[in-house]
PDB file of C-alpha atoms and ligand atoms in Angstrom:
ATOM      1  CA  UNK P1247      15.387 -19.428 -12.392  1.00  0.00           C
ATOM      2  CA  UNK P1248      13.507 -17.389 -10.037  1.00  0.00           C
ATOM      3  CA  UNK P1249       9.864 -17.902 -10.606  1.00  0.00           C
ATOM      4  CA  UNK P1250       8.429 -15.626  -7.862  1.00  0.00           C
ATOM      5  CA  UNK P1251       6.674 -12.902  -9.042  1.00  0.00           C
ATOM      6  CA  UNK P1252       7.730  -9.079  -8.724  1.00  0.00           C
ATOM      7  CA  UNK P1253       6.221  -6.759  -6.996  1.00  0.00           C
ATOM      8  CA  UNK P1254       6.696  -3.159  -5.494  1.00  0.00           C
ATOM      9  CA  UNK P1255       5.401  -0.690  -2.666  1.00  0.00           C
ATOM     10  CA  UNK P1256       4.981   2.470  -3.023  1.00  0.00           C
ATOM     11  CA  UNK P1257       4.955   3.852   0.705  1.00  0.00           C
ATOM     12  CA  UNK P1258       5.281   7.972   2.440  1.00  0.00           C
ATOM     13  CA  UNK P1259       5.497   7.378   5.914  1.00  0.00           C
ATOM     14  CA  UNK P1260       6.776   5.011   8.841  1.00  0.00           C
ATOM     15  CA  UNK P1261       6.216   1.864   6.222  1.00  0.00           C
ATOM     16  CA  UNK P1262       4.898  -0.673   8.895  1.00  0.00           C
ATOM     17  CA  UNK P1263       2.734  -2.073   6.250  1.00  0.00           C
ATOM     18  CA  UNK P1264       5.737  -2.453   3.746  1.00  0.00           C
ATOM     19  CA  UNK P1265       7.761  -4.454   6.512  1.00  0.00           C
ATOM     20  CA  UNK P1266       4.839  -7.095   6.843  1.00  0.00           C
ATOM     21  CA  UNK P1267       5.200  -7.125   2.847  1.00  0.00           C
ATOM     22  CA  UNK P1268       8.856  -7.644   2.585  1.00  0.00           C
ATOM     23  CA  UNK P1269       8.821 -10.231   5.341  1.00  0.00           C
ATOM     24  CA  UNK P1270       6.481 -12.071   3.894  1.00  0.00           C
ATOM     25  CA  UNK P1271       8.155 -12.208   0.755  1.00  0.00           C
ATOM     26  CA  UNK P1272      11.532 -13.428   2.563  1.00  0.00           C
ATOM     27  CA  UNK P1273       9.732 -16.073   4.359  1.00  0.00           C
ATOM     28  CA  UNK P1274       7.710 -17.368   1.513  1.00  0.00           C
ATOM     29  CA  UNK P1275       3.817 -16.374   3.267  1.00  0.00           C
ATOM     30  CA  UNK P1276       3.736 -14.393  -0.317  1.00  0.00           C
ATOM     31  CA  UNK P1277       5.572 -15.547  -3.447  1.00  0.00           C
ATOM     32  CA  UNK P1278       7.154 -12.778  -4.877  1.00  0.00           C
ATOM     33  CA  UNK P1279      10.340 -10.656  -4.221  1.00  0.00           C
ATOM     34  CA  UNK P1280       9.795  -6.549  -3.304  1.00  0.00           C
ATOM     35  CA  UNK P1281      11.853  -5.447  -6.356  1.00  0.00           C
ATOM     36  CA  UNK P1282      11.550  -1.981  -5.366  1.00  0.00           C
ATOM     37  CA  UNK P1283       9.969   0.195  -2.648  1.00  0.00           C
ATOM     38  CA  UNK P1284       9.099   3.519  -3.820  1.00  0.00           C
ATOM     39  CA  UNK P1285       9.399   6.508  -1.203  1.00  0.00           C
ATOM     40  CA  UNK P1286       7.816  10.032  -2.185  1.00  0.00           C
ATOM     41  CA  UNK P1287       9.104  11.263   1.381  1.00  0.00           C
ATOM     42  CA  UNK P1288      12.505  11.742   2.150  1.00  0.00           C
ATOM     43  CA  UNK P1289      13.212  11.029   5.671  1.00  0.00           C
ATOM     44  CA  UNK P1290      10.378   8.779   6.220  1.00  0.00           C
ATOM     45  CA  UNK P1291      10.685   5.849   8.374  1.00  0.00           C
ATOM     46  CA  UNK P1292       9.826   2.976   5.254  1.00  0.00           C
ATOM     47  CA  UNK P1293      13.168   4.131   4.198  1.00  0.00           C
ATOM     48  CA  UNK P1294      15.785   3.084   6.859  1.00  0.00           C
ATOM     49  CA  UNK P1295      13.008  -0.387   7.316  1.00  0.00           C
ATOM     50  CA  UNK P1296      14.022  -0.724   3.270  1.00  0.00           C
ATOM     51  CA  UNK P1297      17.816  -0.548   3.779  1.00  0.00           C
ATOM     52  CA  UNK P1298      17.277  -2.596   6.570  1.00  0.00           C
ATOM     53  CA  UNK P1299      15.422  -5.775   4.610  1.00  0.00           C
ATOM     54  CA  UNK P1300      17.828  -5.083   1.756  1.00  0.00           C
ATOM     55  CA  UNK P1301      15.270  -3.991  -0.143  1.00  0.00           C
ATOM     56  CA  UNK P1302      16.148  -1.214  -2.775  1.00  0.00           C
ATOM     57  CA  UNK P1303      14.563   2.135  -2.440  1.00  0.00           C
ATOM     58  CA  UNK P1304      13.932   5.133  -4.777  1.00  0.00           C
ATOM     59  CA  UNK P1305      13.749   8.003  -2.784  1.00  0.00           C
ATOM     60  CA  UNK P1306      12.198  10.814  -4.792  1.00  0.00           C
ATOM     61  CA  UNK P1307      10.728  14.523  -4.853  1.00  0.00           C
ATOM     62  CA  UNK P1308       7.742  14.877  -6.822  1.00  0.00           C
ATOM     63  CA  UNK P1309       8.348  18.677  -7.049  1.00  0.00           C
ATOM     64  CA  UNK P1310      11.555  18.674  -8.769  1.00  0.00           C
ATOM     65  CA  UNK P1311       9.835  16.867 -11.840  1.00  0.00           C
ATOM     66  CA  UNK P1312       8.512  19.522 -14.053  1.00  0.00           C
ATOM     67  CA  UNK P1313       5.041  18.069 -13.653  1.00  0.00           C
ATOM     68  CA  UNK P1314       2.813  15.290 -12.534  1.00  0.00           C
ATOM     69  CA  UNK P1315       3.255  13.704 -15.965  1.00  0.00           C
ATOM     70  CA  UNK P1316       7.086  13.519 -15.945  1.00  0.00           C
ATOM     71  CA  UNK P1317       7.048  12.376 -12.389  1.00  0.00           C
ATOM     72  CA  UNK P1318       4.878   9.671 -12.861  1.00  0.00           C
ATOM     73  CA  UNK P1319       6.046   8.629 -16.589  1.00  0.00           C
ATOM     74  CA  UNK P1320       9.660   8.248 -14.296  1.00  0.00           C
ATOM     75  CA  UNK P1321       8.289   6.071 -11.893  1.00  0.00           C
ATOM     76  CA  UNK P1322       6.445   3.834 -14.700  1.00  0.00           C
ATOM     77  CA  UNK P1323       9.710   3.724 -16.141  1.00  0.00           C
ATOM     78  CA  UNK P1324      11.124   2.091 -13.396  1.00  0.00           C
ATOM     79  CA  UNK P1325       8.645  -0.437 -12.956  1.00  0.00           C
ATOM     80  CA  UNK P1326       8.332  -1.156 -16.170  1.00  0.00           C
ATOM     81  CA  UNK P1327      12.305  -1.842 -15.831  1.00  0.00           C
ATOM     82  CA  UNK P1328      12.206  -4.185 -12.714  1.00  0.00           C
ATOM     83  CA  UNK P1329       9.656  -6.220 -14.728  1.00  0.00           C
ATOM     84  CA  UNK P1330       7.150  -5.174 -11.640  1.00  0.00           C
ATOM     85  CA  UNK P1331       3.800  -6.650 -11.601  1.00  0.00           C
ATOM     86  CA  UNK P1332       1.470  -5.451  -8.978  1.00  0.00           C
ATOM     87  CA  UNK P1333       2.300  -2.139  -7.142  1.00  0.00           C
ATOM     88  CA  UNK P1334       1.151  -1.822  -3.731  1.00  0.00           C
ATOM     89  CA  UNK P1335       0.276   1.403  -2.235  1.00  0.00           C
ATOM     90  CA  UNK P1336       1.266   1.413   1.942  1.00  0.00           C
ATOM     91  CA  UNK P1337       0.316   4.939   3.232  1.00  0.00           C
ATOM     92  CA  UNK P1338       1.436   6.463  -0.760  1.00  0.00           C
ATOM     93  CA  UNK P1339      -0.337  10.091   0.525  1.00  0.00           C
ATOM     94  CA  UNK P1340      -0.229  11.177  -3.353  1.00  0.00           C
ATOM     95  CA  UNK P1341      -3.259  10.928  -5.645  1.00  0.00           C
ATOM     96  CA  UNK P1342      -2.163   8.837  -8.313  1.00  0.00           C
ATOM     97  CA  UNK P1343      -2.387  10.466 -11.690  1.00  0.00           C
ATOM     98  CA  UNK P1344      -3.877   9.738 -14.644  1.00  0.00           C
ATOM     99  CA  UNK P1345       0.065   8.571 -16.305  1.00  0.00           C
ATOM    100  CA  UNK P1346       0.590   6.183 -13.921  1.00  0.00           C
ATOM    101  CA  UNK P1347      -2.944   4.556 -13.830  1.00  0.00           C
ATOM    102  CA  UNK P1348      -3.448   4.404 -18.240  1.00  0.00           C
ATOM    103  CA  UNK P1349       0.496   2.946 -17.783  1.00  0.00           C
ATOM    104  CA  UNK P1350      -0.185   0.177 -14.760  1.00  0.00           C
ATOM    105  CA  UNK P1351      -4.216   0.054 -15.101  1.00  0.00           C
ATOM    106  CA  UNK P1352      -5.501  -3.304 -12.895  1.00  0.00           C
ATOM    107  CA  UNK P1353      -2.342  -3.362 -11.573  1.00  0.00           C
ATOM    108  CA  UNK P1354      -2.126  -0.702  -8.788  1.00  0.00           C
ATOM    109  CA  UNK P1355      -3.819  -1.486  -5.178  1.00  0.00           C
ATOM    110  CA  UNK P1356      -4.176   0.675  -2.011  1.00  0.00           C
ATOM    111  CA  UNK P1357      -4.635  -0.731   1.719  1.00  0.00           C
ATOM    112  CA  UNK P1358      -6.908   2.065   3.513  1.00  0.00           C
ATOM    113  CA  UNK P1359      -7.638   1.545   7.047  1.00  0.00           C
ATOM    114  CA  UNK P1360     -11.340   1.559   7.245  1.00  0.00           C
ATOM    115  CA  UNK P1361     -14.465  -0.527   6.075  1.00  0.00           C
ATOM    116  CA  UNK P1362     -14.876   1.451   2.368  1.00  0.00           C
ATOM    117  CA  UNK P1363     -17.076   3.610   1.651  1.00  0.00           C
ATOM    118  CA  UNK P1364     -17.355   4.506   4.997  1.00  0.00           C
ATOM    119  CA  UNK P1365     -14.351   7.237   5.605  1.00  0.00           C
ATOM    120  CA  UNK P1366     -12.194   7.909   2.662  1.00  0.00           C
ATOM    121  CA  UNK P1367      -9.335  10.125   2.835  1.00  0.00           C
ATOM    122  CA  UNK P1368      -6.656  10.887   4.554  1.00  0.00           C
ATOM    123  CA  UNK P1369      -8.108  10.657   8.644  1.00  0.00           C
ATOM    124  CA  UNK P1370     -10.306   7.566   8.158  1.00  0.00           C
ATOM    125  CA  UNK P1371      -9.057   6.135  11.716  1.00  0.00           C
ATOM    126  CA  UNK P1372      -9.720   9.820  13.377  1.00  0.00           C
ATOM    127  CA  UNK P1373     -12.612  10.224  11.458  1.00  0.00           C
ATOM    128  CA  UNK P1374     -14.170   7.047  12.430  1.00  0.00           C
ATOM    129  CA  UNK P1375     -13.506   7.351  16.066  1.00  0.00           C
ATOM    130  CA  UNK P1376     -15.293  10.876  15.861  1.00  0.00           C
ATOM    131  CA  UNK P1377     -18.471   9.288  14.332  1.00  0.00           C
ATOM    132  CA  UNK P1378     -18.489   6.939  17.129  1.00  0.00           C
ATOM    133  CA  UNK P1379     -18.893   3.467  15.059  1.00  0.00           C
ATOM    134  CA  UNK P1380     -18.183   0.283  16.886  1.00  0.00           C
ATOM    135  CA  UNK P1381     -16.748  -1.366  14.167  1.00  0.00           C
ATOM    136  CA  UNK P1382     -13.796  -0.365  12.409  1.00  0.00           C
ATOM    137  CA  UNK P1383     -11.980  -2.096   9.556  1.00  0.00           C
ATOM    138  CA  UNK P1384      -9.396  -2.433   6.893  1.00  0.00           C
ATOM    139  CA  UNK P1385     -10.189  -2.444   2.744  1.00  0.00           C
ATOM    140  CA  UNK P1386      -8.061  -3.204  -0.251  1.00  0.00           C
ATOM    141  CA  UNK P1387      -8.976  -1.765  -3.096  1.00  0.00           C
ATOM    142  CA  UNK P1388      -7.876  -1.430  -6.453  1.00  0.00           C
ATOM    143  CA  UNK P1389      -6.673   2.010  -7.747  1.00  0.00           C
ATOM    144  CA  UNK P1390      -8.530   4.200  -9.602  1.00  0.00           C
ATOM    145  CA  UNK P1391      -8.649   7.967 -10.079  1.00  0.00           C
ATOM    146  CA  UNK P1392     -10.814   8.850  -7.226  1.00  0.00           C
ATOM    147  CA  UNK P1393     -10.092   8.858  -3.457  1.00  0.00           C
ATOM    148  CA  UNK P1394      -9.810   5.751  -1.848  1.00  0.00           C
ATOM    149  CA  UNK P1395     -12.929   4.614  -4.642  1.00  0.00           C
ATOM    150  CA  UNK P1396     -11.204   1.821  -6.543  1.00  0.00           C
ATOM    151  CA  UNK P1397     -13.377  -1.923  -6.829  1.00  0.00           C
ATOM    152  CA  UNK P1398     -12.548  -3.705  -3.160  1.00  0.00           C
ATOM    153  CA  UNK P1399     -10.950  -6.491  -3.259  1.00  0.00           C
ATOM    154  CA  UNK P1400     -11.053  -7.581   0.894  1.00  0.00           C
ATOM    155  CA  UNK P1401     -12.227  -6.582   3.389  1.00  0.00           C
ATOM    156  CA  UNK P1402     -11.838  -7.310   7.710  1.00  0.00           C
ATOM    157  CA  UNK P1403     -13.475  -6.034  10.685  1.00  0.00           C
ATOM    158  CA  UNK P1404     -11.776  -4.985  13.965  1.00  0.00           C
ATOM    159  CA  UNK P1405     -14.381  -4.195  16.447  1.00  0.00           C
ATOM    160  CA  UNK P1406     -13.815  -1.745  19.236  1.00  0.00           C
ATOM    161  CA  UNK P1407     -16.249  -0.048  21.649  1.00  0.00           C
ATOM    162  CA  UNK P1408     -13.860   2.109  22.805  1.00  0.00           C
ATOM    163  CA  UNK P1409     -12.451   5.993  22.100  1.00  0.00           C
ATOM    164  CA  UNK P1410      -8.935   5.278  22.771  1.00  0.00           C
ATOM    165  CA  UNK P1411      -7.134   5.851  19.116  1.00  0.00           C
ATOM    166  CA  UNK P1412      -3.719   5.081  21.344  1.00  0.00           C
ATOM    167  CA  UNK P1413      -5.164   1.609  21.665  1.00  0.00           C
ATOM    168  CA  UNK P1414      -7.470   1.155  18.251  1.00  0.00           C
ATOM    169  CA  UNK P1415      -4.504   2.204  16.049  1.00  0.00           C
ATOM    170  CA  UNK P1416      -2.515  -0.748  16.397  1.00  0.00           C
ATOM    171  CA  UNK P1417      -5.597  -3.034  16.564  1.00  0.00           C
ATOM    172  CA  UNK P1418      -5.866  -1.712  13.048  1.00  0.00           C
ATOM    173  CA  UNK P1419      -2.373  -2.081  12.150  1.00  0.00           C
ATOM    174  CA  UNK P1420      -2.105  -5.486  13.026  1.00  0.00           C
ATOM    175  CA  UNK P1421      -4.996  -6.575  11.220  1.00  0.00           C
ATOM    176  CA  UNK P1422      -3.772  -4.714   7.742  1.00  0.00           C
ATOM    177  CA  UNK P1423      -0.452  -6.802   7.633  1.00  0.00           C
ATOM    178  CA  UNK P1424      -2.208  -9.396   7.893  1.00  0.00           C
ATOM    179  CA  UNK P1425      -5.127  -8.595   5.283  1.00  0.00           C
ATOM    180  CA  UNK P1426      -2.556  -7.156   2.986  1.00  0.00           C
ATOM    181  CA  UNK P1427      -0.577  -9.872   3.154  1.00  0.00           C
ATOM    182  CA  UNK P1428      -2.900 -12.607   2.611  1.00  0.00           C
ATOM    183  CA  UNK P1429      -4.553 -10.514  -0.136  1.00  0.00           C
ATOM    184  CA  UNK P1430      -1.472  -9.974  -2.329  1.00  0.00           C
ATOM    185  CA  UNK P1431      -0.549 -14.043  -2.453  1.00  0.00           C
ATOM    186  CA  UNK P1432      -4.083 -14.600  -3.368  1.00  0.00           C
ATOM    187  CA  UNK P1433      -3.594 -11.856  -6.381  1.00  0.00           C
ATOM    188  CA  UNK P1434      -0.194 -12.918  -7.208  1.00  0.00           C
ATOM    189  CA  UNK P1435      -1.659 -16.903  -7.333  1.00  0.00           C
ATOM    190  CA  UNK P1436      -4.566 -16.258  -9.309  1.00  0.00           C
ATOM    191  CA  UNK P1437      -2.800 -14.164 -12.232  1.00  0.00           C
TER     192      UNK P1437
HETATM  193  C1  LIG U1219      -2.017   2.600   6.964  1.00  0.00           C
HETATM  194  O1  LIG U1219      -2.967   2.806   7.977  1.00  0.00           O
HETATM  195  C2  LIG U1219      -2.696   2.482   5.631  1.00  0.00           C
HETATM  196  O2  LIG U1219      -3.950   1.881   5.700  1.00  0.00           O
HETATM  197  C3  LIG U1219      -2.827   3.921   5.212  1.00  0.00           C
HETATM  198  O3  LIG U1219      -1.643   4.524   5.646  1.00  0.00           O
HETATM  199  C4  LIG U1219      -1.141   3.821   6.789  1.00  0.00           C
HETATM  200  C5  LIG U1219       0.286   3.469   6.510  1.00  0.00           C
HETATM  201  O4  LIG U1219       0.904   2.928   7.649  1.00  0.00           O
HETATM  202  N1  LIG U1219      -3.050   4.032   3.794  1.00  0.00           N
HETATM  203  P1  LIG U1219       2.400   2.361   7.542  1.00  0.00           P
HETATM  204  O5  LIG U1219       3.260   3.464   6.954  1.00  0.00           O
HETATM  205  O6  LIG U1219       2.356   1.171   6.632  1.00  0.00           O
HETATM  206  O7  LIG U1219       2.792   2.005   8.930  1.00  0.00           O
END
């Protein structure tokens, strides 16, 4: 029997973040299986990594559901029906309504690239570099119905002195596969 536990991302975008996942779940750094990867985007880049991995994907369009509700009472559904446990958000650029949340409460987390509650939204990285700070970061947070507001869970620094967001980006990148990684096993292992 396969004892690993189930998870799934929920991802908009190039899904760089969702690759560390699923390859950490292949080579045992986290012990679950990616059940399903959730894409709100079609055409996104987290697809083709998906197919790639062998991971199955649910492509969808939030506007042909007939409202918020029914969209996100669908995607419940679907977890509910790969048994998933802990949905991870990976650059999910969709508010999460109040269905989802009442139907997966505790059990929805977001990885946001800055030291919370320092730059929220959707251009913390840009935002950041405009203030000028000299320490940027990474935060996992649970979900909850505000912006990027949920209870943290971890946190890491990546210092940079520089105004370069060619060259910070990826410092940031790098440092959220690893922080999301290491942060899901420890969730998964203390359940
Ligand atoms: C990451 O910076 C994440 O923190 C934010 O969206 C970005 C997604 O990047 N929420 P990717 O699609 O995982 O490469």
């Amino acid at each position: 029997m396969d004892t690993r536990h189930r998870i799934a991302v929920m991802a908009s975008g190039n899904g760089s973040n969702f690759e560390a996942i699923a390859q950490a779940c292949t080579d045992g750094r986290i012990n679950a299986e990616v059940v399903l990867c959730v894409c709100d985007c079609p055409g996104a880049g987290v697809i083709e990594r998906a197919a790639r991995l062998g991971v199955p994907v649910l492509v969808v369009a939030p506007r042909d559901f007939g409202s918020k509700a029914a969209y996100e009472n669908m995607l419940a559904d679907r977890l509910d029906a790969e048994k998933v446990e802990l949905v991870c958000l990976a650059g999910y650029m969709r508010i999460v309504g109040p269905t989802l949340l009442d139907r997966y409460e505790g059990r929805i987390i977001n990885i946001h690239p800055s030291l919370l509650p320092a730059f929220p939204g959707a251009h913390a990285i840009a935002d950041a570099l405009a203030y000028g700070v000299k320490v940027y970061g990474v935060t996992i947070h649970y979900v909850d119905a505000g912006i990027d507001s949920g209870r943290i869970i971890a946190q890491a620094a990546v210092p940079y002195e520089g105004n370069d967001a060619d060259e910070l980006e990826p410092m940031i990148h790098h440092t959220e596969h690893r922080l999301y990684v290491d942060t899901i096993n420890r969730i998964l292992n203390d359940k």
